Coordinates of C-alpha atoms in Angstrom, one line a residue:
M1 CA -13.2 37.0 16.0
E2 CA -11.3 39.3 13.8
K3 CA -12.4 38.8 10.4
Q4 CA -9.8 37.1 7.7
V5 CA -8.3 39.2 5.3
T6 CA -9.4 37.9 1.4
I7 CA -8.1 38.5 -2.0
Y8 CA -11.2 40.7 -2.4
D9 CA -9.8 43.0 0.6
L10 CA -6.2 43.0 -1.6
A11 CA -8.0 43.7 -4.7
R12 CA -10.0 46.6 -3.4
A13 CA -6.7 47.9 -1.6
L14 CA -4.6 47.4 -4.6
N15 CA -7.6 48.5 -7.3
L16 CA -6.6 45.2 -9.2
S17 CA -8.8 42.4 -10.3
T18 CA -9.2 39.2 -7.8
A19 CA -8.2 37.2 -11.0
T20 CA -4.8 39.3 -10.7
I21 CA -4.6 39.0 -7.2
S22 CA -5.1 35.0 -7.4
R23 CA -2.8 34.8 -10.5
A24 CA 0.3 36.8 -8.3
L25 CA -0.1 34.8 -5.5
D26 CA 0.3 31.6 -7.3
D27 CA 3.6 33.2 -8.9
S28 CA 1.9 33.1 -12.3
P29 CA 4.2 34.6 -15.0
L30 CA 0.9 36.2 -16.5
V31 CA 1.4 38.8 -13.9
K32 CA 4.9 41.1 -14.2
P33 CA 7.1 40.3 -11.5
K34 CA 6.8 44.0 -10.1
T35 CA 3.1 43.8 -9.9
R36 CA 3.6 40.3 -8.0
E37 CA 6.0 41.6 -5.5
K38 CA 3.7 44.7 -4.9
I39 CA 0.8 42.2 -4.2
R40 CA 3.1 39.9 -2.0
A41 CA 4.0 43.0 0.1
M42 CA 0.3 44.1 0.6
A43 CA -0.7 40.2 1.4
E44 CA 1.9 40.3 4.1
K45 CA 1.1 43.5 5.4
M46 CA -2.3 42.8 5.9
G47 CA -2.0 39.6 7.1
Y48 CA -3.3 37.6 4.2
R49 CA -3.2 33.7 4.5
Q50 CA -3.5 32.0 1.4
N51 CA -5.8 28.7 1.4
L52 CA -3.5 26.3 -0.2
I53 CA -5.9 23.3 0.2
A54 CA -8.7 25.2 -1.7
S55 CA -6.1 26.4 -4.5
N56 CA -4.9 23.2 -5.1
L57 CA -8.0 21.3 -4.9
R58 CA -9.0 23.8 -7.8
K59 CA -6.0 22.7 -9.3
Q60 CA -7.0 19.0 -9.1
Q61 CA -3.6 18.5 -7.2
S62 CA -2.7 18.3 -3.7
R63 CA 0.8 19.6 -4.0
T64 CA 1.2 16.4 -1.5
I65 CA 3.8 13.3 -1.7
G66 CA 3.0 10.1 0.3
V67 CA 6.1 8.8 1.7
L68 CA 5.5 5.4 2.7
L69 CA 8.4 3.8 5.0
H70 CA 9.1 0.2 6.5
E71 CA 10.6 1.7 9.5
V72 CA 11.8 5.3 10.6
N73 CA 14.1 4.4 13.5
S74 CA 16.9 4.0 11.2
Y75 CA 19.9 6.2 10.1
F76 CA 18.9 5.1 6.7
S77 CA 15.5 5.8 6.8
T78 CA 16.1 9.1 8.1
S79 CA 18.7 9.8 5.5
V80 CA 16.2 8.9 3.0
L81 CA 13.6 11.2 4.4
A82 CA 16.3 14.0 4.3
G83 CA 16.8 13.5 0.3
I84 CA 13.2 13.1 -0.3
E85 CA 12.3 16.6 1.8
K86 CA 15.5 18.6 0.1
I87 CA 13.9 17.7 -3.5
T88 CA 10.2 18.5 -2.4
T89 CA 11.0 21.8 -0.4
E90 CA 12.7 23.0 -3.7
E91 CA 9.9 22.0 -5.7
K92 CA 7.2 23.2 -3.4
Y93 CA 5.5 20.1 -2.4
D94 CA 4.3 18.9 1.0
I95 CA 5.0 15.5 2.3
L96 CA 3.1 12.9 4.4
I97 CA 4.8 10.4 6.0
A98 CA 3.6 6.9 7.2
H99 CA 5.4 3.7 8.4
S100 CA 4.5 0.3 8.3
G101 CA 6.7 -0.8 11.2
E102 CA 7.5 -3.8 8.9
D103 CA 3.8 -4.9 9.2
G104 CA 2.0 -5.7 5.6
E105 CA -1.4 -5.1 7.0
R106 CA -0.3 -1.8 8.6
E107 CA 1.2 -0.9 4.9
I108 CA -2.2 -1.8 3.2
A109 CA -4.1 0.4 5.8
N110 CA -1.5 3.8 5.2
T111 CA -1.4 2.9 1.2
R112 CA -5.3 3.2 1.5
N113 CA -5.0 6.6 3.8
L114 CA -2.4 8.4 1.5
F115 CA -4.8 7.6 -1.6
N116 CA -7.8 9.1 0.0
K117 CA -5.8 11.9 1.3
R118 CA -5.4 12.7 -2.7
V119 CA -1.5 12.8 -2.9
D120 CA -0.3 13.7 -5.9
G121 CA 2.2 10.6 -5.9
L122 CA 3.9 8.2 -3.9
I123 CA 7.3 6.9 -2.8
V124 CA 7.3 3.4 -1.1
S125 CA 9.4 1.1 0.5
L126 CA 8.0 -2.2 1.1
A127 CA 7.4 -3.8 4.8
M128 CA 9.2 -7.1 5.6
T129 CA 6.0 -9.1 5.8
T130 CA 4.4 -7.8 2.6
T131 CA 3.4 -10.5 0.6
A132 CA 1.2 -9.0 -2.2
T133 CA 0.9 -5.4 -3.7
D134 CA -3.1 -5.4 -5.0
H135 CA -3.5 -2.3 -2.5
F136 CA -1.2 -0.1 -4.5
N137 CA -3.5 -0.7 -7.6
P138 CA -5.7 2.4 -7.3
F139 CA -2.6 4.6 -7.7
F140 CA -2.0 2.9 -10.9
E141 CA -5.5 2.9 -11.9
Q142 CA -6.0 6.4 -11.3
G143 CA -2.7 7.3 -12.9
I144 CA -1.0 8.4 -9.9
P145 CA 2.6 8.1 -10.0
V146 CA 4.5 5.5 -7.7
V147 CA 8.2 5.3 -7.1
F148 CA 9.5 2.2 -5.4
F149 CA 12.9 2.8 -3.6
D150 CA 15.0 -0.1 -1.5
R151 CA 12.7 -3.0 -0.8
V152 CA 10.9 -2.6 -4.3
A153 CA 8.5 -4.8 -5.9
K154 CA 10.0 -6.2 -9.1
K155 CA 7.0 -7.0 -11.1
M156 CA 5.4 -3.5 -10.4
P157 CA 4.9 -1.2 -13.6
C158 CA 6.8 2.0 -11.9
S159 CA 10.1 3.0 -11.5
K160 CA 12.6 1.7 -8.9
I161 CA 15.7 3.4 -7.2
V162 CA 18.1 0.4 -5.6
I163 CA 21.8 -0.2 -5.0
D164 CA 23.1 -3.5 -6.8
N165 CA 22.6 -5.4 -3.7
V166 CA 23.9 -8.6 -5.4
K167 CA 27.3 -6.7 -6.0
A168 CA 27.2 -5.3 -2.6
G169 CA 27.0 -8.9 -1.1
Y170 CA 29.6 -10.1 -3.2
E171 CA 32.1 -7.2 -2.2
A172 CA 31.4 -7.9 1.6
T173 CA 31.8 -11.5 1.4
G174 CA 34.6 -11.4 -1.1
H175 CA 36.4 -8.9 1.5
L176 CA 36.3 -11.5 4.4
L177 CA 37.6 -14.1 2.2
Q178 CA 40.5 -11.8 1.2
Q179 CA 41.3 -11.6 4.9
G180 CA 41.5 -15.2 5.2
Y181 CA 38.3 -15.9 6.5
R182 CA 36.7 -19.1 5.4
R183 CA 33.4 -20.0 7.4
I184 CA 31.6 -17.0 7.2
A185 CA 28.1 -17.0 8.6
H186 CA 25.3 -15.0 7.1
I187 CA 22.6 -13.4 9.1
T188 CA 19.9 -11.8 6.7
A189 CA 16.1 -11.2 7.1
S190 CA 13.3 -12.3 5.0
L191 CA 14.8 -13.7 1.5
Q192 CA 11.0 -12.9 0.2
R193 CA 12.4 -9.2 -0.1
N194 CA 14.5 -8.2 -3.0
V195 CA 17.2 -6.5 -0.8
Y196 CA 18.0 -9.8 1.3
E197 CA 17.5 -12.1 -1.4
D198 CA 20.1 -10.2 -3.4
R199 CA 22.9 -9.8 -0.7
F200 CA 22.2 -13.5 -0.3
R201 CA 23.0 -14.2 -3.9
G202 CA 26.2 -12.0 -3.7
Y203 CA 27.2 -14.0 -0.5
K204 CA 27.0 -17.4 -2.2
K205 CA 28.3 -16.2 -5.6
A206 CA 31.5 -14.9 -3.7
L207 CA 31.8 -18.6 -2.5
T208 CA 31.2 -20.0 -5.7
D209 CA 33.7 -18.1 -7.4
R210 CA 36.7 -18.9 -5.0
H211 CA 35.7 -22.7 -5.4
L212 CA 34.4 -22.9 -1.8
P213 CA 31.1 -25.1 -0.5
F214 CA 28.0 -23.0 0.4
D215 CA 26.8 -24.6 3.8
P216 CA 23.1 -23.8 4.4
L217 CA 23.5 -24.2 8.1
L218 CA 25.6 -21.4 8.0
V219 CA 22.6 -18.8 6.9
E220 CA 20.1 -17.6 9.5
S221 CA 17.1 -15.5 8.5
C222 CA 15.5 -13.5 11.3
S223 CA 13.5 -9.8 11.9
L224 CA 17.0 -8.2 12.8
N225 CA 16.0 -7.1 16.3
R226 CA 18.2 -7.5 19.2
E227 CA 16.4 -11.0 20.5
D228 CA 16.1 -12.4 17.3
T229 CA 19.6 -11.5 16.2
L230 CA 21.0 -13.2 19.4
E231 CA 19.0 -16.2 19.1
V232 CA 20.6 -17.1 15.3
M233 CA 23.7 -15.9 16.6
N234 CA 23.8 -18.5 19.0
K235 CA 22.5 -21.0 16.7
L236 CA 25.2 -20.2 14.1
L237 CA 28.2 -20.1 16.7
K238 CA 27.5 -24.1 16.8
Q239 CA 28.7 -24.1 13.3
K240 CA 31.8 -22.9 14.5
P241 CA 32.3 -19.9 11.9
D242 CA 35.2 -17.8 11.8
A243 CA 33.2 -14.7 10.4
F244 CA 30.0 -13.1 10.1
F245 CA 28.1 -11.3 7.2
I246 CA 25.1 -9.5 8.6
T247 CA 23.2 -7.2 6.5
N248 CA 22.2 -4.7 9.1
D249 CA 24.7 -2.6 11.1
F250 CA 22.3 -2.6 14.2
A251 CA 22.4 -6.4 14.2
A252 CA 26.1 -6.6 13.7
A253 CA 26.6 -4.4 16.8
V254 CA 24.4 -6.3 18.7
C255 CA 26.3 -9.6 17.6
M256 CA 29.8 -7.6 18.3
D257 CA 28.9 -6.6 21.8
E258 CA 27.5 -10.2 22.8
L259 CA 30.7 -11.8 21.6
Q260 CA 32.9 -9.3 23.2
R261 CA 31.1 -10.0 26.3
R262 CA 32.1 -13.6 26.0
G263 CA 35.8 -12.9 25.4
V264 CA 36.1 -13.4 22.0
R265 CA 38.6 -11.1 19.9
I266 CA 37.1 -9.2 17.3
P267 CA 38.8 -9.4 14.3
A268 CA 41.2 -11.9 15.6
D269 CA 38.7 -14.8 16.6
I270 CA 35.8 -13.7 14.3
G271 CA 35.7 -11.3 11.9
I272 CA 32.4 -9.2 11.4
I273 CA 30.9 -6.9 8.6
G274 CA 27.5 -5.0 8.5
F275 CA 25.6 -3.4 6.1
N276 CA 24.2 0.3 5.7
N277 CA 27.1 2.4 7.0
D278 CA 25.2 3.5 10.2
I279 CA 26.5 6.2 12.4
L280 CA 26.9 3.7 15.6
G281 CA 29.3 1.5 13.2
S282 CA 31.8 4.3 13.4
L283 CA 31.5 4.6 17.0
I284 CA 31.8 1.1 18.3
N285 CA 35.1 -0.4 19.2
P286 CA 36.3 -2.3 16.8
K287 CA 34.8 0.3 14.4
L288 CA 32.6 -1.7 12.1
S289 CA 33.4 -2.6 8.5
T290 CA 30.5 -2.2 6.4
I291 CA 28.5 -1.2 3.0
D292 CA 27.9 2.5 2.7
Y293 CA 24.1 2.6 1.6
P294 CA 23.8 6.5 0.1
G295 CA 20.2 6.9 1.7
T296 CA 20.4 10.5 1.2
L297 CA 21.0 10.1 -2.5
M298 CA 18.5 7.5 -2.7
G299 CA 15.8 9.7 -1.4
E300 CA 16.9 12.8 -3.5
T301 CA 16.8 10.4 -6.5
A302 CA 13.3 9.0 -5.6
A303 CA 11.7 12.5 -5.0
Q304 CA 13.4 13.8 -8.4
T305 CA 11.8 10.8 -10.3
L306 CA 8.5 11.0 -8.6
I307 CA 8.1 14.9 -9.5
E308 CA 9.2 14.3 -12.9
K309 CA 6.4 12.0 -13.4
I310 CA 3.9 14.1 -11.8
K311 CA 4.7 17.3 -14.0
L312 CA 4.4 15.3 -17.0
K313 CA 1.1 14.2 -15.7
K314 CA 0.1 17.9 -15.1
N315 CA 1.0 18.9 -18.3
G316 CA -0.9 16.4 -20.2
K317 CA 2.0 14.6 -21.8
A318 CA 2.9 10.9 -21.8
A319 CA 4.0 9.0 -18.8
A320 CA 8.0 8.9 -18.5
E321 CA 9.2 5.5 -18.8
H322 CA 9.5 3.2 -15.9
K323 CA 13.0 3.3 -14.9
S324 CA 15.1 1.1 -12.4
I325 CA 18.0 3.7 -11.1
T326 CA 20.9 2.1 -9.2
I327 CA 22.7 4.3 -6.7
P328 CA 26.3 3.1 -6.0
S329 CA 27.4 1.9 -2.9
T330 CA 30.6 1.5 -1.3
L331 CA 32.8 -1.1 0.6
L332 CA 34.1 0.5 3.9
I333 CA 36.8 -1.5 5.3
R334 CA 37.3 -0.7 9.1
E335 CA 39.0 -2.5 12.0
S336 CA 36.1 -5.1 12.8
S337 CA 37.0 -7.4 9.6
V338 CA 40.8 -6.8 9.2
K339 CA 43.0 -9.6 10.4
K340 CA 46.0 -8.5 12.4
G341 CA 49.3 -7.4 10.1
S342 CA 46.7 -5.6 7.8
R343 CA 44.7 -3.6 10.1
P344 CA 43.8 0.1 8.8
R345 CA 45.4 3.1 10.9
G346 CA 43.1 6.0 11.5
E347 CA 40.5 6.7 8.8
T348 CA 38.1 4.2 7.2
K349 CA 39.3 2.8 3.9
K350 CA 37.3 3.0 0.9
V351 CA 38.8 0.3 -1.1
P352 CA 38.3 -1.4 -4.5
A353 CA 36.0 -4.1 -4.7
P354 CA 36.6 -7.8 -5.6
E355 CA 35.8 -8.0 -9.4
F356 CA 32.3 -8.8 -10.1
R357 CA 30.3 -9.7 -13.1
H358 CA 26.8 -10.7 -13.0
R359 CA 26.1 -13.9 -14.8
G360 CA 22.3 -13.0 -15.5
T361 CA 20.9 -16.1 -13.8
R362 CA 18.8 -16.5 -10.6
S363 CA 19.9 -18.5 -7.6
G364 CA 16.1 -19.7 -7.0
N365 CA 16.4 -18.3 -3.4
G366 CA 13.5 -15.9 -2.6
S367 CA 10.8 -14.9 -4.7
E368 CA 9.4 -11.6 -6.7
I369 CA 6.2 -9.7 -5.9

């Protein structure tokens, strides 16, 4: 087996101390740029491979960030990962990705595993079935920064990156009401999760502001997979809705496909609006109205916020104040929700949203963890 090149070999070849070699390979400002360049050139020539694991352990850091997702098979999740990776690459951090598959028990196991991997920080979106957050306590007890995004634990002592889901739900429902739809069915997921609870609150508020009654028989929750979505859609159709606000574009596309198979005209008979702005929404016919959920920006913001906290900890400074950062979302009006006579032509329309004001009260639906 060929002997591996060490910093001692580089030191002998360049007649420099091993300390200088080590500092140069770590890009230390204590070594002049020309010397650093010379050392790196020799390292490449001799085939030296830096042991980053050993180097990081000496510095008591792994240069690794854990990313815990509730799923990986969606356009939103891949967009968030792209945003995270953009920032971590620029900052020379690696990422370890784990996903819960919407299973709270699997989330607990993944959280422990990432903790034992000695990640420098953690970015999290909660699983659908998570009911408690004790599994994150080891991170807080060790002062390891944690940032939640999208599905957040509202009472946790850490920063959170979200969109205004109440406002987005209000805008989606308000648009359907502006088009003349009145019996708007709402297909959502567990109201235990903040995103779905808040979108439901926006839906109710849009009805209330227009003096329309809220009908609980027009609201159904499910996992938003194909089978469950079709089951609740069939249940809701018995209430004779004239529109659907569905909090997931995939589930909305499933409903559209089945309704059209049955001869239902969209949007003439039933209007539909989704949520997330997945790519498939612009490919199906009619094109799906939706809420643009900027996943890449959310991922970038989460990574920037976390790395800022990691750097403060590394430099022995006081931890940054916990922030709740709201990323802007946009109502995208396409063909699936616009009645004949006001159908948009050509490009998607980004429109001013219906006027919205928070009242500072909670609906009492759902719960916090």
